[in-house]
JSON list of C-alpha atoms in Angstrom, two decimals:
[
{"chain": "A", "resi": 1, "resn": "MET", "atom": "CA", "xyz": [44.31, 91.36, 23.27]},
{"chain": "A", "resi": 2, "resn": "GLY", "atom": "CA", "xyz": [46.93, 91.18, 20.65]},
{"chain": "A", "resi": 3, "resn": "THR", "atom": "CA", "xyz": [47.65, 93.10, 17.46]},
{"chain": "A", "resi": 4, "resn": "VAL", "atom": "CA", "xyz": [44.56, 93.28, 15.36]},
{"chain": "A", "resi": 5, "resn": "LYS", "atom": "CA", "xyz": [45.06, 93.65, 11.71]},
{"chain": "A", "resi": 6, "resn": "ILE", "atom": "CA", "xyz": [42.45, 94.68, 9.15]},
{"chain": "A", "resi": 7, "resn": "LEU", "atom": "CA", "xyz": [42.76, 92.17, 6.27]},
{"chain": "A", "resi": 8, "resn": "LYS", "atom": "CA", "xyz": [40.26, 93.84, 4.01]},
{"chain": "A", "resi": 9, "resn": "THR", "atom": "CA", "xyz": [37.66, 96.38, 3.77]},
{"chain": "A", "resi": 10, "resn": "LEU", "atom": "CA", "xyz": [34.29, 95.64, 1.91]},
{"chain": "A", "resi": 11, "resn": "GLY", "atom": "CA", "xyz": [31.85, 97.93, 0.52]},
{"chain": "A", "resi": 12, "resn": "VAL", "atom": "CA", "xyz": [28.42, 96.80, 1.74]},
{"chain": "A", "resi": 13, "resn": "GLY", "atom": "CA", "xyz": [26.13, 99.57, 0.99]},
{"chain": "A", "resi": 14, "resn": "LYS", "atom": "CA", "xyz": [25.63, 103.48, 1.27]},
{"chain": "A", "resi": 15, "resn": "GLY", "atom": "CA", "xyz": [27.62, 104.34, 4.37]},
{"chain": "A", "resi": 16, "resn": "ILE", "atom": "CA", "xyz": [28.17, 100.69, 5.17]},
{"chain": "A", "resi": 17, "resn": "THR", "atom": "CA", "xyz": [31.60, 98.85, 5.14]},
{"chain": "A", "resi": 18, "resn": "MET", "atom": "CA", "xyz": [32.78, 95.74, 6.64]},
{"chain": "A", "resi": 19, "resn": "ASN", "atom": "CA", "xyz": [36.58, 95.38, 7.99]},
{"chain": "A", "resi": 20, "resn": "ILE", "atom": "CA", "xyz": [37.46, 91.59, 8.06]},
{"chain": "A", "resi": 21, "resn": "THR", "atom": "CA", "xyz": [40.11, 91.76, 10.91]},
{"chain": "A", "resi": 22, "resn": "MET", "atom": "CA", "xyz": [42.53, 89.02, 12.27]},
{"chain": "A", "resi": 23, "resn": "ASP", "atom": "CA", "xyz": [44.01, 88.99, 15.83]},
{"chain": "A", "resi": 24, "resn": "GLU", "atom": "CA", "xyz": [47.45, 87.92, 15.10]},
{"chain": "A", "resi": 25, "resn": "SER", "atom": "CA", "xyz": [47.99, 86.93, 18.80]},
{"chain": "A", "resi": 26, "resn": "GLU", "atom": "CA", "xyz": [45.19, 84.25, 18.90]},
{"chain": "A", "resi": 27, "resn": "PRO", "atom": "CA", "xyz": [45.69, 80.81, 17.49]},
{"chain": "A", "resi": 28, "resn": "GLU", "atom": "CA", "xyz": [44.19, 79.68, 14.28]},
{"chain": "A", "resi": 29, "resn": "ASP", "atom": "CA", "xyz": [41.54, 77.54, 16.02]},
{"chain": "A", "resi": 30, "resn": "SER", "atom": "CA", "xyz": [40.31, 80.37, 18.24]},
{"chain": "A", "resi": 31, "resn": "ILE", "atom": "CA", "xyz": [36.94, 82.18, 17.50]},
{"chain": "A", "resi": 32, "resn": "ASN", "atom": "CA", "xyz": [38.67, 85.30, 18.53]},
{"chain": "A", "resi": 33, "resn": "ARG", "atom": "CA", "xyz": [40.93, 85.02, 15.67]},
{"chain": "A", "resi": 34, "resn": "TYR", "atom": "CA", "xyz": [38.93, 86.37, 12.83]},
{"chain": "A", "resi": 35, "resn": "ALA", "atom": "CA", "xyz": [36.17, 89.02, 12.85]},
{"chain": "A", "resi": 36, "resn": "MET", "atom": "CA", "xyz": [33.95, 90.81, 10.57]},
{"chain": "A", "resi": 37, "resn": "ASP", "atom": "CA", "xyz": [33.06, 94.47, 11.86]},
{"chain": "A", "resi": 38, "resn": "THR", "atom": "CA", "xyz": [30.11, 95.90, 9.75]},
{"chain": "A", "resi": 39, "resn": "ILE", "atom": "CA", "xyz": [30.33, 99.85, 10.33]},
{"chain": "A", "resi": 40, "resn": "CYS", "atom": "CA", "xyz": [27.03, 101.71, 9.29]},
{"chain": "A", "resi": 41, "resn": "THR", "atom": "CA", "xyz": [27.15, 105.56, 9.44]},
{"chain": "A", "resi": 42, "resn": "GLY", "atom": "CA", "xyz": [23.39, 105.60, 9.86]},
{"chain": "A", "resi": 43, "resn": "GLU", "atom": "CA", "xyz": [22.87, 107.00, 6.24]},
{"chain": "A", "resi": 44, "resn": "GLU", "atom": "CA", "xyz": [21.16, 103.71, 5.41]},
{"chain": "A", "resi": 45, "resn": "THR", "atom": "CA", "xyz": [19.99, 101.08, 7.80]},
{"chain": "A", "resi": 46, "resn": "LEU", "atom": "CA", "xyz": [21.80, 97.72, 7.99]},
{"chain": "A", "resi": 47, "resn": "ASN", "atom": "CA", "xyz": [19.13, 95.39, 7.00]},
{"chain": "A", "resi": 48, "resn": "VAL", "atom": "CA", "xyz": [19.89, 91.42, 6.76]},
{"chain": "A", "resi": 49, "resn": "PRO", "atom": "CA", "xyz": [16.71, 89.52, 6.02]},
{"chain": "A", "resi": 50, "resn": "PRO", "atom": "CA", "xyz": [15.87, 86.16, 7.67]},
{"chain": "A", "resi": 51, "resn": "HIS", "atom": "CA", "xyz": [18.40, 83.32, 7.00]},
{"chain": "A", "resi": 52, "resn": "TRP", "atom": "CA", "xyz": [20.18, 80.37, 8.66]},
{"chain": "A", "resi": 53, "resn": "HIS", "atom": "CA", "xyz": [23.21, 78.34, 8.61]},
{"chain": "A", "resi": 54, "resn": "LYS", "atom": "CA", "xyz": [23.38, 74.51, 8.49]},
{"chain": "A", "resi": 55, "resn": "GLU", "atom": "CA", "xyz": [27.19, 73.93, 9.36]},
{"chain": "A", "resi": 56, "resn": "HIS", "atom": "CA", "xyz": [28.06, 77.01, 11.66]},
{"chain": "A", "resi": 57, "resn": "SER", "atom": "CA", "xyz": [26.99, 79.33, 14.57]},
{"chain": "A", "resi": 58, "resn": "GLU", "atom": "CA", "xyz": [28.02, 82.82, 15.04]},
{"chain": "A", "resi": 59, "resn": "TYR", "atom": "CA", "xyz": [28.58, 85.42, 18.06]},
{"chain": "A", "resi": 60, "resn": "LEU", "atom": "CA", "xyz": [27.11, 88.69, 17.43]},
{"chain": "A", "resi": 61, "resn": "SER", "atom": "CA", "xyz": [28.00, 91.73, 19.45]},
{"chain": "A", "resi": 62, "resn": "VAL", "atom": "CA", "xyz": [27.27, 95.52, 19.11]},
{"chain": "A", "resi": 63, "resn": "ILE", "atom": "CA", "xyz": [30.46, 97.77, 19.65]},
{"chain": "A", "resi": 64, "resn": "GLN", "atom": "CA", "xyz": [28.46, 100.94, 19.01]},
{"chain": "A", "resi": 65, "resn": "GLY", "atom": "CA", "xyz": [24.95, 101.88, 18.42]},
{"chain": "A", "resi": 66, "resn": "ARG", "atom": "CA", "xyz": [22.14, 99.36, 18.81]},
{"chain": "A", "resi": 67, "resn": "ILE", "atom": "CA", "xyz": [20.72, 96.50, 16.45]},
{"chain": "A", "resi": 68, "resn": "GLU", "atom": "CA", "xyz": [17.50, 94.75, 16.60]},
{"chain": "A", "resi": 69, "resn": "LEU", "atom": "CA", "xyz": [18.07, 91.12, 16.29]},
{"chain": "A", "resi": 70, "resn": "THR", "atom": "CA", "xyz": [15.32, 88.35, 15.72]},
{"chain": "A", "resi": 71, "resn": "LEU", "atom": "CA", "xyz": [16.43, 84.95, 16.62]},
{"chain": "A", "resi": 72, "resn": "ASN", "atom": "CA", "xyz": [13.87, 82.17, 15.81]},
{"chain": "A", "resi": 73, "resn": "GLY", "atom": "CA", "xyz": [10.98, 84.72, 16.00]},
{"chain": "A", "resi": 74, "resn": "ASP", "atom": "CA", "xyz": [12.30, 86.39, 19.42]},
{"chain": "A", "resi": 75, "resn": "THR", "atom": "CA", "xyz": [13.42, 90.06, 19.03]},
{"chain": "A", "resi": 76, "resn": "VAL", "atom": "CA", "xyz": [16.03, 91.69, 21.30]},
{"chain": "A", "resi": 77, "resn": "ILE", "atom": "CA", "xyz": [17.85, 94.76, 21.23]},
{"chain": "A", "resi": 78, "resn": "LEU", "atom": "CA", "xyz": [21.70, 94.53, 21.33]},
{"chain": "A", "resi": 79, "resn": "SER", "atom": "CA", "xyz": [23.86, 97.40, 22.63]},
{"chain": "A", "resi": 80, "resn": "PRO", "atom": "CA", "xyz": [27.51, 97.98, 23.45]},
{"chain": "A", "resi": 81, "resn": "GLY", "atom": "CA", "xyz": [28.36, 95.96, 26.80]},
{"chain": "A", "resi": 82, "resn": "ASP", "atom": "CA", "xyz": [25.85, 93.19, 26.31]},
{"chain": "A", "resi": 83, "resn": "PRO", "atom": "CA", "xyz": [27.58, 89.95, 25.88]},
{"chain": "A", "resi": 84, "resn": "ALA", "atom": "CA", "xyz": [28.02, 88.40, 22.68]},
{"chain": "A", "resi": 85, "resn": "LEU", "atom": "CA", "xyz": [24.78, 86.72, 21.62]},
{"chain": "A", "resi": 86, "resn": "LEU", "atom": "CA", "xyz": [25.27, 83.00, 20.23]},
{"chain": "A", "resi": 87, "resn": "VAL", "atom": "CA", "xyz": [23.40, 82.48, 17.06]},
{"chain": "A", "resi": 88, "resn": "PRO", "atom": "CA", "xyz": [23.09, 78.63, 16.64]},
{"chain": "A", "resi": 89, "resn": "ARG", "atom": "CA", "xyz": [23.46, 76.91, 13.63]},
{"chain": "A", "resi": 90, "resn": "ARG", "atom": "CA", "xyz": [19.98, 76.30, 12.12]},
{"chain": "A", "resi": 91, "resn": "ALA", "atom": "CA", "xyz": [18.67, 79.27, 14.09]},
{"chain": "A", "resi": 92, "resn": "ILE", "atom": "CA", "xyz": [16.63, 81.62, 11.78]},
{"chain": "A", "resi": 93, "resn": "HIS", "atom": "CA", "xyz": [17.95, 85.18, 12.38]},
{"chain": "A", "resi": 94, "resn": "SER", "atom": "CA", "xyz": [17.67, 88.61, 10.95]},
{"chain": "A", "resi": 95, "resn": "PHE", "atom": "CA", "xyz": [18.75, 92.03, 12.07]},
{"chain": "A", "resi": 96, "resn": "VAL", "atom": "CA", "xyz": [18.38, 95.78, 11.43]},
{"chain": "A", "resi": 97, "resn": "SER", "atom": "CA", "xyz": [19.91, 98.95, 12.67]},
{"chain": "A", "resi": 98, "resn": "PHE", "atom": "CA", "xyz": [18.11, 101.78, 13.61]},
{"chain": "A", "resi": 99, "resn": "ALA", "atom": "CA", "xyz": [17.66, 104.88, 11.36]},
{"chain": "A", "resi": 100, "resn": "GLY", "atom": "CA", "xyz": [20.18, 107.60, 11.58]},
{"chain": "A", "resi": 101, "resn": "GLU", "atom": "CA", "xyz": [22.25, 105.86, 14.18]},
{"chain": "A", "resi": 102, "resn": "ARG", "atom": "CA", "xyz": [26.00, 104.93, 13.75]},
{"chain": "A", "resi": 103, "resn": "VAL", "atom": "CA", "xyz": [26.48, 101.15, 14.56]},
{"chain": "A", "resi": 104, "resn": "VAL", "atom": "CA", "xyz": [29.33, 98.67, 14.53]},
{"chain": "A", "resi": 105, "resn": "LEU", "atom": "CA", "xyz": [28.35, 95.03, 14.63]},
{"chain": "A", "resi": 106, "resn": "ARG", "atom": "CA", "xyz": [30.89, 92.42, 15.12]},
{"chain": "A", "resi": 107, "resn": "GLU", "atom": "CA", "xyz": [30.56, 88.80, 13.94]},
{"chain": "A", "resi": 108, "resn": "ARG", "atom": "CA", "xyz": [32.60, 85.88, 14.86]},
{"chain": "A", "resi": 109, "resn": "PRO", "atom": "CA", "xyz": [32.18, 82.43, 13.39]},
{"chain": "A", "resi": 110, "resn": "ASP", "atom": "CA", "xyz": [32.10, 79.07, 15.15]},
{"chain": "A", "resi": 111, "resn": "PRO", "atom": "CA", "xyz": [33.92, 76.82, 14.26]},
{"chain": "A", "resi": 112, "resn": "ALA", "atom": "CA", "xyz": [36.73, 79.24, 13.95]},
{"chain": "A", "resi": 113, "resn": "GLY", "atom": "CA", "xyz": [38.30, 80.04, 10.54]},
{"chain": "A", "resi": 114, "resn": "LEU", "atom": "CA", "xyz": [38.46, 82.33, 7.67]},
{"chain": "A", "resi": 115, "resn": "TYR", "atom": "CA", "xyz": [35.52, 80.75, 5.45]},
{"chain": "A", "resi": 116, "resn": "LYS", "atom": "CA", "xyz": [33.10, 83.46, 6.91]},
{"chain": "A", "resi": 117, "resn": "ALA", "atom": "CA", "xyz": [35.48, 86.28, 5.76]},
{"chain": "A", "resi": 118, "resn": "MET", "atom": "CA", "xyz": [35.82, 84.49, 2.43]},
{"chain": "A", "resi": 119, "resn": "PHE", "atom": "CA", "xyz": [31.85, 84.10, 2.39]},
{"chain": "A", "resi": 120, "resn": "PHE", "atom": "CA", "xyz": [31.45, 87.98, 2.71]},
{"chain": "A", "resi": 121, "resn": "ASN", "atom": "CA", "xyz": [34.68, 88.66, 0.43]},
{"chain": "A", "resi": 122, "resn": "ASP", "atom": "CA", "xyz": [32.70, 86.82, -2.37]},
{"chain": "A", "resi": 123, "resn": "ILE", "atom": "CA", "xyz": [28.94, 88.23, -1.73]},
{"chain": "A", "resi": 124, "resn": "LEU", "atom": "CA", "xyz": [30.43, 91.68, -1.59]},
{"chain": "A", "resi": 125, "resn": "SER", "atom": "CA", "xyz": [32.96, 91.23, -4.14]},
{"chain": "A", "resi": 126, "resn": "THR", "atom": "CA", "xyz": [31.30, 94.07, -6.64]},
{"chain": "A", "resi": 127, "resn": "GLY", "atom": "CA", "xyz": [31.54, 96.69, -4.01]},
{"chain": "A", "resi": 128, "resn": "THR", "atom": "CA", "xyz": [27.92, 96.16, -2.80]},
{"chain": "A", "resi": 129, "resn": "PHE", "atom": "CA", "xyz": [25.74, 92.87, -2.53]},
{"chain": "A", "resi": 130, "resn": "GLY", "atom": "CA", "xyz": [25.92, 91.13, -6.03]},
{"chain": "A", "resi": 131, "resn": "GLY", "atom": "CA", "xyz": [22.69, 90.31, -8.04]},
{"chain": "A", "resi": 132, "resn": "PHE", "atom": "CA", "xyz": [20.49, 87.70, -7.51]},
{"chain": "A", "resi": 133, "resn": "TRP", "atom": "CA", "xyz": [22.43, 84.88, -9.09]},
{"chain": "A", "resi": 134, "resn": "HIS", "atom": "CA", "xyz": [25.61, 85.82, -7.38]},
{"chain": "A", "resi": 135, "resn": "ILE", "atom": "CA", "xyz": [23.76, 86.11, -3.88]},
{"chain": "A", "resi": 136, "resn": "LEU", "atom": "CA", "xyz": [22.43, 82.67, -4.33]},
{"chain": "A", "resi": 137, "resn": "ARG", "atom": "CA", "xyz": [25.72, 81.04, -5.88]},
{"chain": "A", "resi": 138, "resn": "ALA", "atom": "CA", "xyz": [27.46, 82.82, -2.69]},
{"chain": "A", "resi": 139, "resn": "PHE", "atom": "CA", "xyz": [24.79, 81.48, -0.41]},
{"chain": "A", "resi": 140, "resn": "TYR", "atom": "CA", "xyz": [24.90, 77.89, -1.80]},
{"chain": "A", "resi": 141, "resn": "ASP", "atom": "CA", "xyz": [28.72, 77.98, -1.52]},
{"chain": "A", "resi": 142, "resn": "GLY", "atom": "CA", "xyz": [28.87, 79.72, 2.01]},
{"chain": "A", "resi": 143, "resn": "ASP", "atom": "CA", "xyz": [26.45, 77.63, 4.22]},
{"chain": "A", "resi": 144, "resn": "THR", "atom": "CA", "xyz": [23.76, 80.17, 4.11]},
{"chain": "A", "resi": 145, "resn": "TYR", "atom": "CA", "xyz": [20.05, 79.49, 3.42]},
{"chain": "A", "resi": 146, "resn": "ILE", "atom": "CA", "xyz": [17.30, 81.97, 2.80]},
{"chain": "A", "resi": 147, "resn": "ALA", "atom": "CA", "xyz": [14.56, 81.51, 5.33]},
{"chain": "A", "resi": 148, "resn": "LEU", "atom": "CA", "xyz": [11.57, 80.99, 2.90]},
{"chain": "A", "resi": 149, "resn": "PRO", "atom": "CA", "xyz": [7.86, 82.23, 4.17]},
{"chain": "A", "resi": 150, "resn": "LEU", "atom": "CA", "xyz": [7.02, 78.42, 4.07]},
{"chain": "A", "resi": 151, "resn": "HIS", "atom": "CA", "xyz": [8.76, 77.69, 7.45]},
{"chain": "A", "resi": 152, "resn": "SER", "atom": "CA", "xyz": [10.36, 74.81, 6.38]},
{"chain": "A", "resi": 153, "resn": "GLN", "atom": "CA", "xyz": [14.15, 74.19, 6.71]},
{"chain": "A", "resi": 154, "resn": "PHE", "atom": "CA", "xyz": [13.86, 71.18, 4.23]},
{"chain": "A", "resi": 155, "resn": "LEU", "atom": "CA", "xyz": [12.16, 73.48, 1.49]},
{"chain": "A", "resi": 156, "resn": "ASP", "atom": "CA", "xyz": [14.68, 76.18, 2.12]},
{"chain": "A", "resi": 157, "resn": "GLU", "atom": "CA", "xyz": [17.47, 73.46, 1.59]},
{"chain": "A", "resi": 158, "resn": "LEU", "atom": "CA", "xyz": [15.76, 72.25, -1.40]},
{"chain": "A", "resi": 159, "resn": "PHE", "atom": "CA", "xyz": [15.39, 75.74, -2.94]},
{"chain": "A", "resi": 160, "resn": "MET", "atom": "CA", "xyz": [19.08, 76.40, -2.27]},
{"chain": "A", "resi": 161, "resn": "ALA", "atom": "CA", "xyz": [20.06, 73.12, -3.73]},
{"chain": "A", "resi": 162, "resn": "VAL", "atom": "CA", "xyz": [18.10, 73.62, -6.91]},
{"chain": "A", "resi": 163, "resn": "PHE", "atom": "CA", "xyz": [18.86, 77.29, -7.52]},
{"chain": "A", "resi": 164, "resn": "GLY", "atom": "CA", "xyz": [22.19, 77.53, -6.04]},
{"chain": "A", "resi": 165, "resn": "ARG", "atom": "CA", "xyz": [23.34, 74.82, -8.52]},
{"chain": "A", "resi": 166, "resn": "ILE", "atom": "CA", "xyz": [21.57, 76.91, -11.26]},
{"chain": "A", "resi": 167, "resn": "ALA", "atom": "CA", "xyz": [23.33, 79.73, -10.09]},
{"chain": "A", "resi": 168, "resn": "HIS", "atom": "CA", "xyz": [26.64, 78.09, -10.36]},
{"chain": "A", "resi": 169, "resn": "LEU", "atom": "CA", "xyz": [26.02, 78.01, -14.29]},
{"chain": "A", "resi": 170, "resn": "ILE", "atom": "CA", "xyz": [25.29, 81.89, -14.14]},
{"chain": "A", "resi": 171, "resn": "ALA", "atom": "CA", "xyz": [27.13, 83.71, -11.58]},
{"chain": "A", "resi": 172, "resn": "PRO", "atom": "CA", "xyz": [30.82, 84.49, -11.24]},
{"chain": "A", "resi": 173, "resn": "ARG", "atom": "CA", "xyz": [33.03, 82.24, -9.88]},
{"chain": "A", "resi": 174, "resn": "LYS", "atom": "CA", "xyz": [33.86, 82.90, -6.04]},
{"chain": "A", "resi": 175, "resn": "PRO", "atom": "CA", "xyz": [37.30, 84.47, -5.40]},
{"chain": "A", "resi": 176, "resn": "ASP", "atom": "CA", "xyz": [40.04, 82.45, -4.36]},
{"chain": "A", "resi": 177, "resn": "SER", "atom": "CA", "xyz": [41.54, 84.43, -1.69]},
{"chain": "A", "resi": 178, "resn": "LEU", "atom": "CA", "xyz": [40.78, 87.89, -0.11]}
]
């Protein structure tokens, strides 16, 4: 492991931050170059609702604490020492931390690149999750689809196509850099 540098720390919620890191010893095309480490003190739970990605997969691993992850309807508990869990593209996933427990969750995108860090930098640019239209615009720009209760990814895509375009007219523009 080489030199890991924190590129930016983002506010996520009460007692929750995200460090965007880069391992300078890894090549640009390595999935180990960029990581997003979400640190939750346990003051609030880290709760990410059901969503999916059309164009990328992600590897999730727990550095500290535990996360309950639901992947395509199957629920598992991720703990430190477990191998990184591959969340394939188009897989509906959500996760929640345990109340009162400190947790550090690491996410690495596949294919490799800074685009996932740019997505988080965008959606958390206000110091926490932005408002409704900001979130929809960031999701639309960032390959993230809300898993609607209709259980149809076609309808999820249609929803994002319509409301994501409307959000472009209302929400602030995405930042150009970290």
